[in-house]
CSV table of C-alpha atoms in Angstrom, one decimal:
chain,number,residue,atom,x,y,z
A,1236,UNK,CA,-18.0,16.1,2.9
A,1237,UNK,CA,-18.9,13.2,1.0
A,1238,UNK,CA,-21.1,10.8,3.5
A,1239,UNK,CA,-21.3,7.0,2.1
A,1240,UNK,CA,-24.1,5.4,3.9
A,1241,UNK,CA,-23.5,1.9,4.7
A,1242,UNK,CA,-25.9,-1.3,5.6
A,1243,UNK,CA,-25.0,-4.2,7.6
A,1244,UNK,CA,-25.1,-5.8,4.7
A,1245,UNK,CA,-22.8,-3.2,3.2
A,1246,UNK,CA,-20.6,-3.4,5.6
A,1247,UNK,CA,-20.0,-7.1,5.2
A,1248,UNK,CA,-19.3,-6.8,1.6
A,1249,UNK,CA,-16.6,-4.0,1.7
A,1250,UNK,CA,-13.6,-4.9,0.6
A,1251,UNK,CA,-9.9,-3.9,-0.4
A,1252,UNK,CA,-8.9,-3.9,-4.2
A,1253,UNK,CA,-6.2,-6.9,-4.3
A,1254,UNK,CA,-3.7,-4.8,-5.9
A,1255,UNK,CA,-3.0,-1.3,-7.4
A,1256,UNK,CA,-5.1,0.0,-10.3
A,1257,UNK,CA,-3.7,0.7,-13.6
A,1258,UNK,CA,-6.5,2.6,-15.1
A,1259,UNK,CA,-6.7,5.0,-11.5
A,1260,UNK,CA,-3.4,5.1,-11.4
A,1261,UNK,CA,-3.0,6.3,-15.2
A,1262,UNK,CA,-5.6,8.6,-14.7
A,1263,UNK,CA,-5.0,10.1,-11.2
A,1264,UNK,CA,-1.1,10.7,-12.6
A,1265,UNK,CA,-2.2,13.0,-15.3
A,1266,UNK,CA,-4.3,15.1,-12.5
A,1267,UNK,CA,-1.2,15.5,-10.6
A,1268,UNK,CA,1.0,15.9,-13.8
A,1269,UNK,CA,-1.1,19.0,-14.9
A,1270,UNK,CA,-1.6,20.3,-11.7
A,1271,UNK,CA,0.2,23.5,-9.5
A,1272,UNK,CA,1.2,21.3,-6.7
A,1273,UNK,CA,5.0,20.9,-6.0
A,1274,UNK,CA,5.0,17.7,-3.8
A,1275,UNK,CA,8.6,17.2,-3.6
A,1276,UNK,CA,8.2,13.3,-3.8
A,1277,UNK,CA,6.8,13.5,-7.0
A,1278,UNK,CA,9.2,16.3,-8.7
A,1279,UNK,CA,11.5,13.9,-10.1
A,1280,UNK,CA,8.8,12.0,-11.6
A,1281,UNK,CA,6.6,15.0,-13.2
A,1282,UNK,CA,10.1,16.3,-14.6
A,1283,UNK,CA,11.0,13.2,-15.9
A,1284,UNK,CA,7.5,12.5,-17.4
A,1285,UNK,CA,6.8,16.3,-19.0
A,1286,UNK,CA,10.4,16.3,-20.9
A,1287,UNK,CA,9.4,12.6,-21.8
A,1288,UNK,CA,5.9,13.4,-23.4
A,1289,UNK,CA,7.7,17.0,-25.5
A,1290,UNK,CA,10.0,14.4,-27.1
A,1291,UNK,CA,7.5,11.9,-28.0
A,1292,UNK,CA,6.5,12.5,-31.8
A,1293,UNK,CA,3.6,14.5,-32.1
A,1294,UNK,CA,2.4,14.1,-28.6
A,1295,UNK,CA,0.8,17.4,-28.7
A,1296,UNK,CA,-1.9,15.5,-31.2
A,1297,UNK,CA,-1.4,12.1,-29.3
A,1298,UNK,CA,-1.9,13.2,-25.8
A,1299,UNK,CA,-4.0,16.5,-26.3
A,1300,UNK,CA,-7.4,14.7,-26.0
A,1301,UNK,CA,-6.5,12.8,-22.9
A,1302,UNK,CA,-5.0,15.8,-21.2
A,1303,UNK,CA,-8.0,17.6,-21.7
A,1304,UNK,CA,-10.4,15.3,-20.4
A,1305,UNK,CA,-8.4,14.7,-17.3
A,1306,UNK,CA,-8.1,18.3,-15.9
A,1307,UNK,CA,-6.1,19.0,-12.7
A,1308,UNK,CA,-9.0,20.0,-10.6
A,1309,UNK,CA,-12.6,19.7,-10.8
A,1310,UNK,CA,-14.7,16.8,-12.1
A,1311,UNK,CA,-13.5,14.2,-15.0
A,1312,UNK,CA,-15.6,11.6,-16.6
A,1313,UNK,CA,-16.5,8.9,-14.7
A,1314,UNK,CA,-16.3,6.4,-18.0
A,1315,UNK,CA,-12.7,6.6,-17.6
A,1316,UNK,CA,-11.9,4.6,-15.0
A,1317,UNK,CA,-14.6,1.8,-15.4
A,1318,UNK,CA,-14.8,-1.0,-12.6
A,1319,UNK,CA,-13.4,-3.4,-15.1
A,1320,UNK,CA,-9.6,-1.6,-14.7
A,1321,UNK,CA,-9.5,-3.8,-11.1
A,1322,UNK,CA,-8.7,-6.9,-13.8
A,1323,UNK,CA,-6.0,-4.8,-15.5
A,1324,UNK,CA,-5.1,-2.5,-17.9
A,1325,UNK,CA,-6.3,-4.1,-21.1
A,1326,UNK,CA,-9.4,-4.9,-19.3
A,1327,UNK,CA,-9.9,-1.4,-18.5
A,1328,UNK,CA,-9.2,-0.1,-21.7
A,1329,UNK,CA,-11.5,-2.3,-23.6
A,1330,UNK,CA,-14.4,-1.3,-21.1
A,1331,UNK,CA,-13.4,2.4,-22.2
A,1332,UNK,CA,-13.8,1.6,-25.8
A,1333,UNK,CA,-17.1,0.0,-25.0
A,1334,UNK,CA,-18.5,2.9,-23.2
A,1335,UNK,CA,-22.5,3.8,-23.9
A,1336,UNK,CA,-23.1,6.6,-26.0
A,1337,UNK,CA,-25.4,8.0,-23.8
A,1338,UNK,CA,-22.9,7.9,-20.7
A,1339,UNK,CA,-20.6,9.4,-23.1
A,1340,UNK,CA,-22.4,12.3,-24.1
A,1341,UNK,CA,-23.6,12.9,-20.2
A,1342,UNK,CA,-19.7,12.6,-18.9
A,1343,UNK,CA,-18.5,15.2,-21.6
A,1344,UNK,CA,-21.6,17.5,-21.5
A,1345,UNK,CA,-20.8,17.9,-17.5
A,1346,UNK,CA,-17.2,18.3,-18.4
A,1347,UNK,CA,-17.3,20.9,-21.0
A,1348,UNK,CA,-19.5,22.9,-18.5
A,1349,UNK,CA,-16.2,24.4,-17.2
A,1350,UNK,CA,-13.7,23.4,-19.4
A,1351,UNK,CA,-12.6,23.9,-23.3
A,1352,UNK,CA,-12.1,20.6,-24.9
A,1353,UNK,CA,-10.7,19.9,-28.8
A,1354,UNK,CA,-12.9,19.6,-31.3
A,1355,UNK,CA,-12.3,15.2,-31.1
A,1356,UNK,CA,-14.2,15.8,-28.1
A,1357,UNK,CA,-17.5,15.7,-30.4
A,1358,UNK,CA,-16.8,13.0,-31.9
A,1359,UNK,CA,-16.1,10.8,-28.7
A,1360,UNK,CA,-19.6,11.9,-27.2
A,1361,UNK,CA,-20.9,10.6,-30.7
A,1362,UNK,CA,-19.3,7.3,-29.4
A,1363,UNK,CA,-16.9,7.5,-32.5
A,1364,UNK,CA,-15.1,4.1,-32.6
A,1365,UNK,CA,-12.0,5.7,-34.3
A,1366,UNK,CA,-12.1,8.6,-31.4
A,1367,UNK,CA,-12.7,5.6,-28.7
A,1368,UNK,CA,-9.7,3.8,-30.3
A,1369,UNK,CA,-7.2,6.8,-30.2
A,1370,UNK,CA,-8.3,7.7,-26.7
A,1371,UNK,CA,-7.4,4.2,-25.4
A,1372,UNK,CA,-4.1,4.1,-27.9
A,1373,UNK,CA,-3.0,7.4,-26.1
A,1374,UNK,CA,-3.9,6.3,-22.8
A,1375,UNK,CA,-2.0,2.6,-23.3
A,1376,UNK,CA,1.0,4.6,-24.4
A,1377,UNK,CA,1.0,7.1,-21.8
A,1378,UNK,CA,1.2,4.0,-19.3
A,1379,UNK,CA,3.6,3.0,-20.8
A,1380,UNK,CA,5.9,6.2,-20.2
A,1381,UNK,CA,4.7,7.4,-17.6
A,1382,UNK,CA,3.5,5.2,-15.4
A,1383,UNK,CA,4.8,1.1,-16.1
A,1384,UNK,CA,8.7,2.4,-15.8
A,1385,UNK,CA,7.7,3.2,-12.0
A,1386,UNK,CA,5.5,0.9,-11.3
A,1387,UNK,CA,7.3,-1.8,-8.7
A,1388,UNK,CA,7.6,1.4,-6.5
A,1389,UNK,CA,3.5,2.3,-6.9
A,1390,UNK,CA,3.0,-1.7,-6.1
A,1391,UNK,CA,4.9,-1.4,-3.0
A,1392,UNK,CA,3.6,1.3,-1.6
A,1393,UNK,CA,-0.1,-0.5,-2.4
A,1394,UNK,CA,1.1,-3.4,-1.1
A,1395,UNK,CA,1.9,-1.8,2.4
A,1396,UNK,CA,-1.0,-0.1,2.6
A,1397,UNK,CA,-3.2,-3.3,2.1
A,1398,UNK,CA,-1.1,-4.8,4.9
A,1399,UNK,CA,-2.4,-2.4,7.1
A,1400,UNK,CA,-5.9,-2.6,6.0
A,1401,UNK,CA,-5.6,-6.3,6.5
A,1402,UNK,CA,-4.7,-5.5,10.2
A,1403,UNK,CA,-7.1,-3.5,10.7
A,1404,UNK,CA,-9.5,-5.9,9.2
A,1405,UNK,CA,-8.2,-8.7,11.9
A,1406,UNK,CA,-8.1,-6.6,14.7
A,1407,UNK,CA,-11.9,-4.9,14.5
A,1408,UNK,CA,-13.5,-6.5,11.3
A,1409,UNK,CA,-14.9,-4.8,8.5
A,1410,UNK,CA,-16.0,-1.7,11.0
A,1411,UNK,CA,-11.9,-1.8,11.7
A,1412,UNK,CA,-10.9,-1.6,8.3
A,1413,UNK,CA,-13.0,1.8,7.9
A,1414,UNK,CA,-12.2,2.9,11.2
A,1415,UNK,CA,-8.3,2.4,9.9
A,1416,UNK,CA,-8.6,5.0,7.2
A,1417,UNK,CA,-8.7,8.1,9.4
A,1418,UNK,CA,-7.5,11.3,9.0
A,1419,UNK,CA,-8.8,11.6,5.9
A,1420,UNK,CA,-12.4,9.5,6.6
A,1421,UNK,CA,-14.1,9.3,9.7
A,1422,UNK,CA,-16.4,6.0,10.3
A,1423,UNK,CA,-19.3,6.2,13.1
A,1424,UNK,CA,-23.0,4.9,13.3
A,1425,UNK,CA,-22.7,3.6,9.9
A,1426,UNK,CA,-21.6,6.5,8.1
A,1427,UNK,CA,-17.9,7.1,6.3
A,1428,UNK,CA,-17.2,10.7,6.1
A,1429,UNK,CA,-14.4,12.0,3.5
A,1430,UNK,CA,-13.8,15.3,5.1
A,1431,UNK,CA,-12.4,18.1,3.0
A,1432,UNK,CA,-14.5,16.6,-0.2
A,1433,UNK,CA,-14.8,19.5,-3.3
A,1434,UNK,CA,-18.9,18.9,-3.0
A,1435,UNK,CA,-21.4,18.1,-0.2
A,1436,UNK,CA,-23.3,14.8,-1.5
A,1437,UNK,CA,-24.5,11.2,0.1
A,1438,UNK,CA,-23.5,7.9,-1.6
A,1439,UNK,CA,-25.8,5.2,-0.8
A,1440,UNK,CA,-24.4,1.8,-1.0
A,1441,UNK,CA,-27.8,-0.1,-1.3
A,1442,UNK,CA,-26.8,-3.5,-0.1
A,1443,UNK,CA,-23.7,-3.1,-2.8
A,1444,UNK,CA,-20.6,-2.6,-0.8
A,1445,UNK,CA,-17.6,-0.7,-1.1
A,1446,UNK,CA,-14.8,-1.2,-3.1
A,1447,UNK,CA,-11.8,0.5,-1.6
A,1448,UNK,CA,-8.9,0.8,-4.0
A,1449,UNK,CA,-5.6,2.5,-2.4
A,1450,UNK,CA,-4.2,4.5,-4.8
A,1451,UNK,CA,-0.4,6.1,-5.5
A,1452,UNK,CA,-1.3,8.9,-7.3
A,1453,UNK,CA,-4.2,9.8,-5.7
A,1454,UNK,CA,-3.9,13.6,-4.4
A,1455,UNK,CA,-4.3,14.3,-0.4
A,1456,UNK,CA,-8.4,14.0,-0.4
A,1457,UNK,CA,-10.2,10.4,-1.6
A,1458,UNK,CA,-12.2,10.3,-4.9
A,1459,UNK,CA,-15.8,8.5,-5.5
A,1460,UNK,CA,-17.8,8.4,-8.8
A,1461,UNK,CA,-20.1,11.0,-9.6
A,1462,UNK,CA,-22.8,8.5,-10.9
A,1463,UNK,CA,-24.2,6.7,-8.1
A,1464,UNK,CA,-26.0,4.0,-10.0
A,1465,UNK,CA,-22.3,2.9,-11.0
A,1466,UNK,CA,-20.6,0.2,-9.0
A,1467,UNK,CA,-19.2,2.2,-5.7
A,1468,UNK,CA,-15.6,2.8,-5.5
A,1469,UNK,CA,-13.9,5.3,-3.3
A,1470,UNK,CA,-9.9,5.7,-4.3
A,1471,UNK,CA,-8.1,6.6,-1.3
A,1472,UNK,CA,-4.1,8.2,-1.2
A,1473,UNK,CA,-1.6,5.8,0.2
A,1474,UNK,CA,1.7,6.7,1.7
A,1475,UNK,CA,4.5,7.6,-0.9
A,1476,UNK,CA,7.2,5.8,0.9
A,1477,UNK,CA,9.8,8.3,-0.5
A,1478,UNK,CA,8.3,9.1,-3.9
A,1479,UNK,CA,9.7,8.1,-7.5
A,1480,UNK,CA,12.9,8.3,-8.8
A,1481,UNK,CA,13.3,7.8,-12.8
A,1482,UNK,CA,14.8,4.7,-14.4
A,1483,UNK,CA,18.5,5.8,-14.1
A,1484,UNK,CA,20.9,6.2,-17.3
A,1485,UNK,CA,23.8,3.5,-17.4
A,1486,UNK,CA,26.0,5.4,-15.5
A,1487,UNK,CA,23.6,5.5,-12.5
A,1488,UNK,CA,22.5,2.0,-13.2
A,1489,UNK,CA,26.0,1.2,-12.7
A,1490,UNK,CA,26.1,3.0,-9.1
A,1491,UNK,CA,22.4,1.6,-8.1
A,1492,UNK,CA,23.6,-1.9,-9.2
A,1493,UNK,CA,27.2,-1.7,-7.2
A,1494,UNK,CA,25.3,-0.2,-3.8
A,1495,UNK,CA,22.7,-3.2,-4.4
A,1496,UNK,CA,25.2,-5.5,-4.0
A,1497,UNK,CA,26.4,-3.7,-0.7
A,1498,UNK,CA,23.6,-3.8,0.5
A,1499,UNK,CA,22.7,-7.0,0.0
A,1500,UNK,CA,25.8,-8.2,1.3
A,1501,UNK,CA,24.6,-6.9,4.7
A,1502,UNK,CA,21.7,-9.2,4.6
A,1503,UNK,CA,23.8,-12.5,4.8
A,1504,UNK,CA,22.7,-14.7,7.8
A,1505,UNK,CA,20.0,-16.8,9.5
A,1506,UNK,CA,18.4,-13.6,11.5
A,1507,UNK,CA,17.7,-11.3,8.6
A,1508,UNK,CA,16.6,-14.2,6.3
A,1509,UNK,CA,13.8,-15.0,9.5
A,1510,UNK,CA,12.8,-10.9,9.5
A,1511,UNK,CA,12.4,-11.3,5.8
A,1512,UNK,CA,9.9,-14.2,6.5
A,1513,UNK,CA,8.4,-12.8,9.4
A,1514,UNK,CA,7.7,-9.3,7.2
A,1515,UNK,CA,5.6,-11.5,4.6
A,1516,UNK,CA,2.1,-11.2,5.7
A,1517,UNK,CA,3.2,-7.8,7.8
A,1518,UNK,CA,4.7,-7.2,11.3
A,1519,UNK,CA,5.4,-4.7,13.7
A,1520,UNK,CA,8.8,-4.5,15.3
A,1521,UNK,CA,7.6,-5.3,18.1
A,1522,UNK,CA,6.1,-8.8,17.3
A,1523,UNK,CA,9.2,-9.5,15.2
A,1524,UNK,CA,11.4,-8.8,18.2
A,1525,UNK,CA,9.2,-11.6,20.2
A,1526,UNK,CA,8.8,-14.3,17.4
A,1527,UNK,CA,12.5,-14.1,16.2
A,1528,UNK,CA,13.3,-14.0,20.4
A,1529,UNK,CA,15.9,-10.6,19.8
A,1530,UNK,CA,15.5,-7.0,21.5
A,1531,UNK,CA,13.4,-4.5,19.9
A,1532,UNK,CA,16.9,-2.7,18.9
A,1533,UNK,CA,18.0,-5.7,17.2
A,1534,UNK,CA,14.6,-6.0,15.1
A,1535,UNK,CA,14.7,-2.3,14.4
A,1536,UNK,CA,18.3,-2.7,13.5
A,1537,UNK,CA,17.5,-5.7,10.7
A,1538,UNK,CA,14.5,-3.7,9.3
A,1539,UNK,CA,16.9,-0.9,8.9
A,1540,UNK,CA,19.0,-3.0,6.8
A,1541,UNK,CA,16.5,-4.5,4.4
A,1542,UNK,CA,14.4,-1.5,4.3
A,1543,UNK,CA,17.5,0.5,2.6
A,1544,UNK,CA,18.1,-2.2,0.4
A,1545,UNK,CA,14.8,-2.1,-0.6
A,1546,UNK,CA,13.3,-5.2,0.7
A,1547,UNK,CA,11.1,-3.9,3.1
A,1548,UNK,CA,8.6,-0.6,3.4
A,1549,UNK,CA,7.6,0.6,6.7
A,1550,UNK,CA,4.6,2.4,8.0
A,1551,UNK,CA,4.3,4.1,10.9
A,1552,UNK,CA,0.7,3.8,12.8
A,1553,UNK,CA,0.5,5.7,16.0
A,1554,UNK,CA,3.3,4.1,18.2
A,1555,UNK,CA,3.8,0.8,16.3
A,1556,UNK,CA,5.7,0.6,12.8
A,1557,UNK,CA,4.3,-2.2,10.7
A,1558,UNK,CA,6.9,-3.7,8.1
A,1559,UNK,CA,5.8,-5.4,4.9
A,1560,UNK,CA,7.7,-6.9,2.0
A,1561,UNK,CA,8.4,-4.6,-1.7
A,1562,UNK,CA,7.7,-6.6,-4.6
A,1563,UNK,CA,11.9,-7.2,-4.8
A,1564,UNK,CA,11.7,-8.7,-0.9
A,1565,UNK,CA,9.0,-11.0,-2.0
A,1566,UNK,CA,10.9,-12.0,-5.0
A,1567,UNK,CA,13.9,-12.6,-2.7
A,1568,UNK,CA,12.2,-14.6,-0.1
A,1569,UNK,CA,10.4,-17.0,-3.1
A,1570,UNK,CA,13.9,-17.6,-4.3
């Protein structure tokens, strides 16, 4: 179990990342890609990405170091997920290239205790610029092949989770936000306990607060950095909202476009436009019914049509269903 110890100041300084973190998604997706789990929501993605990497010219050498640094289980280096990645992929990769040599040596020494590393890892441990450029180049290429094609779906899942946390914050303050992280975590008396954590340790925030990072590719157990001196980050899994599908081919795209046209045609009308607008900042079915002066059954029917068209996502929390916009839904509303 991981116990994160908060002071009153830490509670006030706790926040949720503003969007999906591209570097964390990249790294955690590598773990799931190489793991033995058979989550049906990720099976099409794993198959497509594995085939894509095999087809990539010289992929065995291009991705060998990156894959070795991210084993499917156990420890992986802190330096791969720098705090700067909250500002985007480019900022994160620049921070990786600028990792201090002592941190590289420390992280790779620990990783080598339980894993066989390829020869370039020795140069990486010495901070050789050429090896660091190779590593970040392979990270950028892997992101392009395995994550970017699915980014809108990843963003939608993270945005839906952020709407849940925002509601929890409005209803119960920062402590309400922390309490909303159940069932994988438990909040009580100034301590956030991460259940089923692979080892037992305590993390004292010491007034720094905590950055909560919702993640699509995070497995069942939340992840924290090993080095307690680094800015405190806790990455936790979100509802995957039906999983990922690979980019369709031309014929499939035509079929999908036809289905989308039929779905969007069903959206015409003032009531559904109002439902879409109500979901902009998150709205439950009951709240939507009261706000629009329609029955709960009608609100449920309208949200179902919008969800099937890919404009809404819905998440059940106990006895309520919260509806939020997908990136496509927001684009339609803005238009």
